[in-house]
PDB file of C-alpha atoms in Angstrom:
ATOM      1  CA  UNK A 246      30.429 -90.496 -39.162  1.00 44.00           C
ATOM      2  CA  UNK A 247      28.246 -89.851 -37.044  1.00 46.00           C
ATOM      3  CA  UNK A 248      30.739 -88.510 -34.255  1.00 45.00           C
ATOM      4  CA  UNK A 249      32.939 -86.559 -36.384  1.00 45.00           C
ATOM      5  CA  UNK A 250      32.127 -83.618 -37.498  1.00 45.00           C
ATOM      6  CA  UNK A 251      28.356 -82.658 -38.230  1.00 45.00           C
ATOM      7  CA  UNK A 252      27.939 -81.688 -35.048  1.00 46.00           C
ATOM      8  CA  UNK A 253      30.770 -78.991 -34.900  1.00 45.00           C
ATOM      9  CA  UNK A 254      30.446 -78.613 -38.583  1.00 46.00           C
ATOM     10  CA  UNK A 255      29.049 -75.069 -39.811  1.00 46.00           C
ATOM     11  CA  UNK A 256      25.553 -75.752 -40.981  1.00 47.00           C
ATOM     12  CA  UNK A 257      22.709 -74.340 -39.894  1.00 49.00           C
ATOM     13  CA  UNK A 258      21.973 -77.912 -38.095  1.00 49.00           C
ATOM     14  CA  UNK A 259      24.985 -77.339 -35.961  1.00 53.00           C
ATOM     15  CA  UNK A 260      25.475 -75.694 -33.220  1.00 58.00           C
ATOM     16  CA  UNK A 261      27.962 -73.518 -34.465  1.00 61.00           C
ATOM     17  CA  UNK A 262      25.697 -72.762 -37.264  1.00 58.00           C
ATOM     18  CA  UNK A 263      22.785 -72.366 -34.981  1.00 57.00           C
ATOM     19  CA  UNK A 264      24.929 -69.697 -32.900  1.00 64.00           C
ATOM     20  CA  UNK A 265      25.511 -67.943 -35.857  1.00 65.00           C
ATOM     21  CA  UNK A 266      22.003 -67.487 -36.989  1.00 62.00           C
ATOM     22  CA  UNK A 267      20.887 -66.679 -33.757  1.00 65.00           C
ATOM     23  CA  UNK A 268      23.761 -64.154 -33.371  1.00 75.00           C
ATOM     24  CA  UNK A 269      22.687 -62.748 -36.680  1.00 77.00           C
ATOM     25  CA  UNK A 270      18.855 -62.752 -35.594  1.00 81.00           C
ATOM     26  CA  UNK A 271      20.276 -60.747 -32.121  1.00 84.00           C
ATOM     27  CA  UNK A 272      22.154 -58.364 -34.709  1.00 87.00           C
ATOM     28  CA  UNK A 273      19.251 -57.629 -36.784  1.00 88.00           C
ATOM     29  CA  UNK A 274      17.259 -57.265 -33.756  1.00 89.00           C
ATOM     30  CA  UNK A 275      19.579 -54.647 -31.875  1.00 89.00           C
ATOM     31  CA  UNK A 276      19.996 -52.841 -35.131  1.00 91.00           C
ATOM     32  CA  UNK A 277      16.065 -52.297 -35.320  1.00 91.00           C
ATOM     33  CA  UNK A 278      16.313 -51.482 -31.567  1.00 92.00           C
ATOM     34  CA  UNK A 279      19.101 -48.849 -32.509  1.00 93.00           C
ATOM     35  CA  UNK A 280      16.886 -47.574 -35.174  1.00 93.00           C
ATOM     36  CA  UNK A 281      13.836 -47.334 -33.288  1.00 92.00           C
ATOM     37  CA  UNK A 282      15.786 -45.681 -30.342  1.00 93.00           C
ATOM     38  CA  UNK A 283      17.343 -43.000 -33.173  1.00 90.00           C
ATOM     39  CA  UNK A 284      13.840 -42.263 -34.053  1.00 94.00           C
ATOM     40  CA  UNK A 285      12.079 -41.821 -30.735  1.00 92.00           C
ATOM     41  CA  UNK A 286      15.152 -39.712 -30.076  1.00 91.00           C
ATOM     42  CA  UNK A 287      14.948 -37.418 -32.985  1.00 92.00           C
ATOM     43  CA  UNK A 288      10.974 -37.385 -32.432  1.00 91.00           C
ATOM     44  CA  UNK A 289      11.975 -36.186 -28.673  1.00 90.00           C
ATOM     45  CA  UNK A 290      14.456 -33.740 -30.125  1.00 89.00           C
ATOM     46  CA  UNK A 291      11.668 -32.354 -32.258  1.00 92.00           C
ATOM     47  CA  UNK A 292       8.910 -32.408 -29.512  1.00 92.00           C
ATOM     48  CA  UNK A 293      11.814 -30.588 -27.455  1.00 92.00           C
ATOM     49  CA  UNK A 294      12.105 -27.984 -29.763  1.00 93.00           C
ATOM     50  CA  UNK A 295       8.203 -27.523 -29.904  1.00 93.00           C
ATOM     51  CA  UNK A 296       8.102 -27.109 -26.628  1.00 93.00           C
ATOM     52  CA  UNK A 297      10.813 -24.828 -26.338  1.00 92.00           C
ATOM     53  CA  UNK A 298       9.120 -22.813 -29.229  1.00 93.00           C
ATOM     54  CA  UNK A 299       5.952 -22.567 -27.426  1.00 93.00           C
ATOM     55  CA  UNK A 300       7.428 -21.440 -24.310  1.00 94.00           C
ATOM     56  CA  UNK A 301       9.519 -18.893 -25.803  1.00 93.00           C
ATOM     57  CA  UNK A 302       6.097 -17.477 -27.259  1.00 93.00           C
ATOM     58  CA  UNK A 303       4.420 -17.866 -23.961  1.00 94.00           C
ATOM     59  CA  UNK A 304       7.050 -16.077 -22.534  1.00 93.00           C
ATOM     60  CA  UNK A 305       6.800 -13.049 -25.346  1.00 93.00           C
ATOM     61  CA  UNK A 306       2.707 -13.014 -24.510  1.00 94.00           C
ATOM     62  CA  UNK A 307       3.430 -12.683 -20.936  1.00 94.00           C
ATOM     63  CA  UNK A 308       6.139 -10.010 -20.928  1.00 94.00           C
ATOM     64  CA  UNK A 309       3.838  -8.123 -23.884  1.00 94.00           C
ATOM     65  CA  UNK A 310       0.690  -8.454 -21.750  1.00 94.00           C
ATOM     66  CA  UNK A 311       3.089  -7.154 -18.315  1.00 93.00           C
ATOM     67  CA  UNK A 312       4.244  -4.289 -20.464  1.00 94.00           C
ATOM     68  CA  UNK A 313       0.574  -3.440 -21.126  1.00 94.00           C
ATOM     69  CA  UNK A 314      -0.399  -3.440 -17.739  1.00 94.00           C
ATOM     70  CA  UNK A 315       2.277  -1.937 -16.379  1.00 93.00           C
ATOM     71  CA  UNK A 316       1.751   1.105 -18.957  1.00 93.00           C
ATOM     72  CA  UNK A 317      -2.103   1.161 -17.985  1.00 94.00           C
ATOM     73  CA  UNK A 318      -0.958   1.401 -14.316  1.00 94.00           C
ATOM     74  CA  UNK A 319       1.634   4.214 -14.820  1.00 93.00           C
ATOM     75  CA  UNK A 320      -1.269   5.921 -16.317  1.00 95.00           C
ATOM     76  CA  UNK A 321      -3.715   5.273 -13.165  1.00 95.00           C
ATOM     77  CA  UNK A 322      -0.947   6.381 -10.916  1.00 94.00           C
ATOM     78  CA  UNK A 323      -0.522   9.980 -13.003  1.00 93.00           C
ATOM     79  CA  UNK A 324      -3.960  10.094 -12.644  1.00 94.00           C
ATOM     80  CA  UNK A 325      -4.532   9.949  -9.251  1.00 94.00           C
ATOM     81  CA  UNK A 326      -1.690  12.477  -8.749  1.00 90.00           C
ATOM     82  CA  UNK A 327      -3.311  14.728 -10.803  1.00 91.00           C
ATOM     83  CA  UNK A 328      -6.417  14.391  -8.779  1.00 92.00           C
ATOM     84  CA  UNK A 329      -4.745  14.827  -5.760  1.00 87.00           C
ATOM     85  CA  UNK A 330      -2.670  17.765  -6.544  1.00 84.00           C
ATOM     86  CA  UNK A 331      -6.345  19.365  -7.888  1.00 86.00           C
ATOM     87  CA  UNK A 332      -7.592  18.278  -4.153  1.00 85.00           C
ATOM     88  CA  UNK A 333      -4.548  19.732  -2.595  1.00 78.00           C
ATOM     89  CA  UNK A 334      -4.946  22.986  -4.506  1.00 80.00           C
ATOM     90  CA  UNK A 335      -8.947  22.949  -3.728  1.00 80.00           C
ATOM     91  CA  UNK A 336      -8.217  22.511   0.226  1.00 79.00           C
ATOM     92  CA  UNK A 337      -5.144  25.097   0.311  1.00 72.00           C
ATOM     93  CA  UNK A 338      -2.738  22.375   0.747  1.00 69.00           C
ATOM     94  CA  UNK A 339      -0.683  23.165  -2.559  1.00 62.00           C
ATOM     95  CA  UNK A 340       2.244  24.579  -0.858  1.00 60.00           C
ATOM     96  CA  UNK A 341       2.611  22.267   2.104  1.00 58.00           C
ATOM     97  CA  UNK A 342       5.330  19.533   1.885  1.00 59.00           C
ATOM     98  CA  UNK A 343       4.057  16.462   2.864  1.00 56.00           C
ATOM     99  CA  UNK A 344       6.765  13.799   4.159  1.00 58.00           C
ATOM    100  CA  UNK A 345       3.752  11.348   4.595  1.00 69.00           C
ATOM    101  CA  UNK A 346       0.658  10.721   6.052  1.00 73.00           C
ATOM    102  CA  UNK A 347       2.324  10.614   9.626  1.00 74.00           C
ATOM    103  CA  UNK A 348       3.816  13.924   9.397  1.00 76.00           C
ATOM    104  CA  UNK A 349       0.444  15.454   8.562  1.00 78.00           C
ATOM    105  CA  UNK A 350      -0.737  13.504  11.766  1.00 82.00           C
ATOM    106  CA  UNK A 351       1.808  15.022  13.681  1.00 83.00           C
ATOM    107  CA  UNK A 352       1.479  18.667  12.254  1.00 84.00           C
ATOM    108  CA  UNK A 353      -2.537  18.289  13.021  1.00 87.00           C
ATOM    109  CA  UNK A 354      -1.730  17.018  16.659  1.00 88.00           C
ATOM    110  CA  UNK A 355       0.632  19.430  17.434  1.00 90.00           C
ATOM    111  CA  UNK A 356      -2.110  22.432  16.144  1.00 91.00           C
ATOM    112  CA  UNK A 357      -4.532  20.482  18.355  1.00 91.00           C
ATOM    113  CA  UNK A 358      -2.525  20.728  21.174  1.00 90.00           C
ATOM    114  CA  UNK A 359      -1.096  24.128  20.844  1.00 91.00           C
ATOM    115  CA  UNK A 360      -5.275  25.260  20.712  1.00 91.00           C
ATOM    116  CA  UNK A 361      -5.818  23.479  23.355  1.00 90.00           C
ATOM    117  CA  UNK A 362      -3.008  25.448  25.593  1.00 93.00           C
ATOM    118  CA  UNK A 363      -4.159  28.605  24.227  1.00 93.00           C
ATOM    119  CA  UNK A 364      -8.233  27.747  25.185  1.00 93.00           C
ATOM    120  CA  UNK A 365      -6.992  26.839  28.990  1.00 91.00           C
ATOM    121  CA  UNK A 366      -5.417  29.861  28.841  1.00 93.00           C
ATOM    122  CA  UNK A 367      -8.372  32.294  27.720  1.00 93.00           C
ATOM    123  CA  UNK A 368     -10.487  30.205  29.795  1.00 93.00           C
ATOM    124  CA  UNK A 369      -8.486  31.000  33.248  1.00 91.00           C
ATOM    125  CA  UNK A 370      -8.128  34.664  32.437  1.00 92.00           C
ATOM    126  CA  UNK A 371     -12.334  34.379  31.325  1.00 90.00           C
ATOM    127  CA  UNK A 372     -12.707  33.061  34.645  1.00 91.00           C
ATOM    128  CA  UNK A 373     -10.614  35.616  36.565  1.00 88.00           C
ATOM    129  CA  UNK A 374     -12.243  38.444  35.027  1.00 89.00           C
ATOM    130  CA  UNK A 375     -15.611  36.718  36.149  1.00 88.00           C
ATOM    131  CA  UNK A 376     -14.501  36.349  39.752  1.00 86.00           C
ATOM    132  CA  UNK A 377     -13.196  39.490  39.773  1.00 86.00           C
ATOM    133  CA  UNK A 378     -16.679  40.799  38.511  1.00 84.00           C
ATOM    134  CA  UNK A 379     -18.803  39.016  40.950  1.00 82.00           C
ATOM    135  CA  UNK A 380     -16.502  40.231  43.845  1.00 81.00           C
ATOM    136  CA  UNK A 381     -16.657  43.956  42.875  1.00 79.00           C
ATOM    137  CA  UNK A 382     -20.838  43.389  42.263  1.00 76.00           C
ATOM    138  CA  UNK A 383     -20.880  42.083  45.577  1.00 76.00           C
ATOM    139  CA  UNK A 384     -19.028  44.879  47.092  1.00 76.00           C
ATOM    140  CA  UNK A 385     -21.032  47.927  45.162  1.00 74.00           C
ATOM    141  CA  UNK A 386     -24.897  48.753  46.536  1.00 72.00           C
ATOM    142  CA  UNK A 387     -27.770  47.963  44.654  1.00 75.00           C
ATOM    143  CA  UNK A 388     -29.475  51.156  42.685  1.00 78.00           C
ATOM    144  CA  UNK A 389     -31.930  51.604  45.553  1.00 82.00           C
ATOM    145  CA  UNK A 390     -29.019  51.658  48.300  1.00 80.00           C
ATOM    146  CA  UNK A 391     -27.271  54.060  46.083  1.00 77.00           C
ATOM    147  CA  UNK A 392     -30.293  56.464  45.604  1.00 82.00           C
ATOM    148  CA  UNK A 393     -31.083  56.407  49.319  1.00 82.00           C
ATOM    149  CA  UNK A 394     -27.438  57.142  49.777  1.00 80.00           C
ATOM    150  CA  UNK A 395     -27.365  59.843  47.212  1.00 79.00           C
ATOM    151  CA  UNK A 396     -30.395  61.480  48.741  1.00 82.00           C
ATOM    152  CA  UNK A 397     -29.250  61.565  52.196  1.00 81.00           C
ATOM    153  CA  UNK A 398     -25.624  63.193  50.894  1.00 78.00           C
ATOM    154  CA  UNK A 399     -27.874  65.794  49.309  1.00 75.00           C
ATOM    155  CA  UNK A 400     -30.000  66.439  52.291  1.00 73.00           C
ATOM    156  CA  UNK A 401     -27.455  66.507  54.677  1.00 78.00           C
ATOM    157  CA  UNK A 402     -25.532  69.314  52.180  1.00 77.00           C
ATOM    158  CA  UNK A 403     -28.719  71.501  52.339  1.00 75.00           C
ATOM    159  CA  UNK A 404     -28.741  71.150  55.880  1.00 74.00           C
ATOM    160  CA  UNK A 405     -25.452  72.073  56.326  1.00 78.00           C
ATOM    161  CA  UNK A 406     -25.903  75.174  53.793  1.00 78.00           C
ATOM    162  CA  UNK A 407     -28.604  76.134  55.876  1.00 72.00           C
TER     163      UNK A 407
END
């Protein structure tokens, strides 16, 4: 009867049959999920490869652009150096070796200081000559005084000769 075995039997209506049917459905569902995950992983792998290819392409393009820009920059620097050389030659600086702008400024500063020292020396010498001239001019008689002296001296000689 009722209590003997239908509940424990292998039919679909039995609990064991229900569990087996359920586990079959679980395994089908698990396989379906596995297949879906496998497909997603393959799709992701393909997308990753596409991204990698895009990154490599972009990297190559950036490298090519960089090299092109670097070449243009080199040409500009060469052009600037040529213009600087022409300018240096026109200013008579083509034999002058620059160790840098600061060295040139130091040279100019030394030149200005040397010129200032020479200028001061010449100014002192000129002032001394001017002062000496002024003293001599004050000690000399004026032209009318000189004429009177010469006339008096001539007159005194004439008197002496008489």
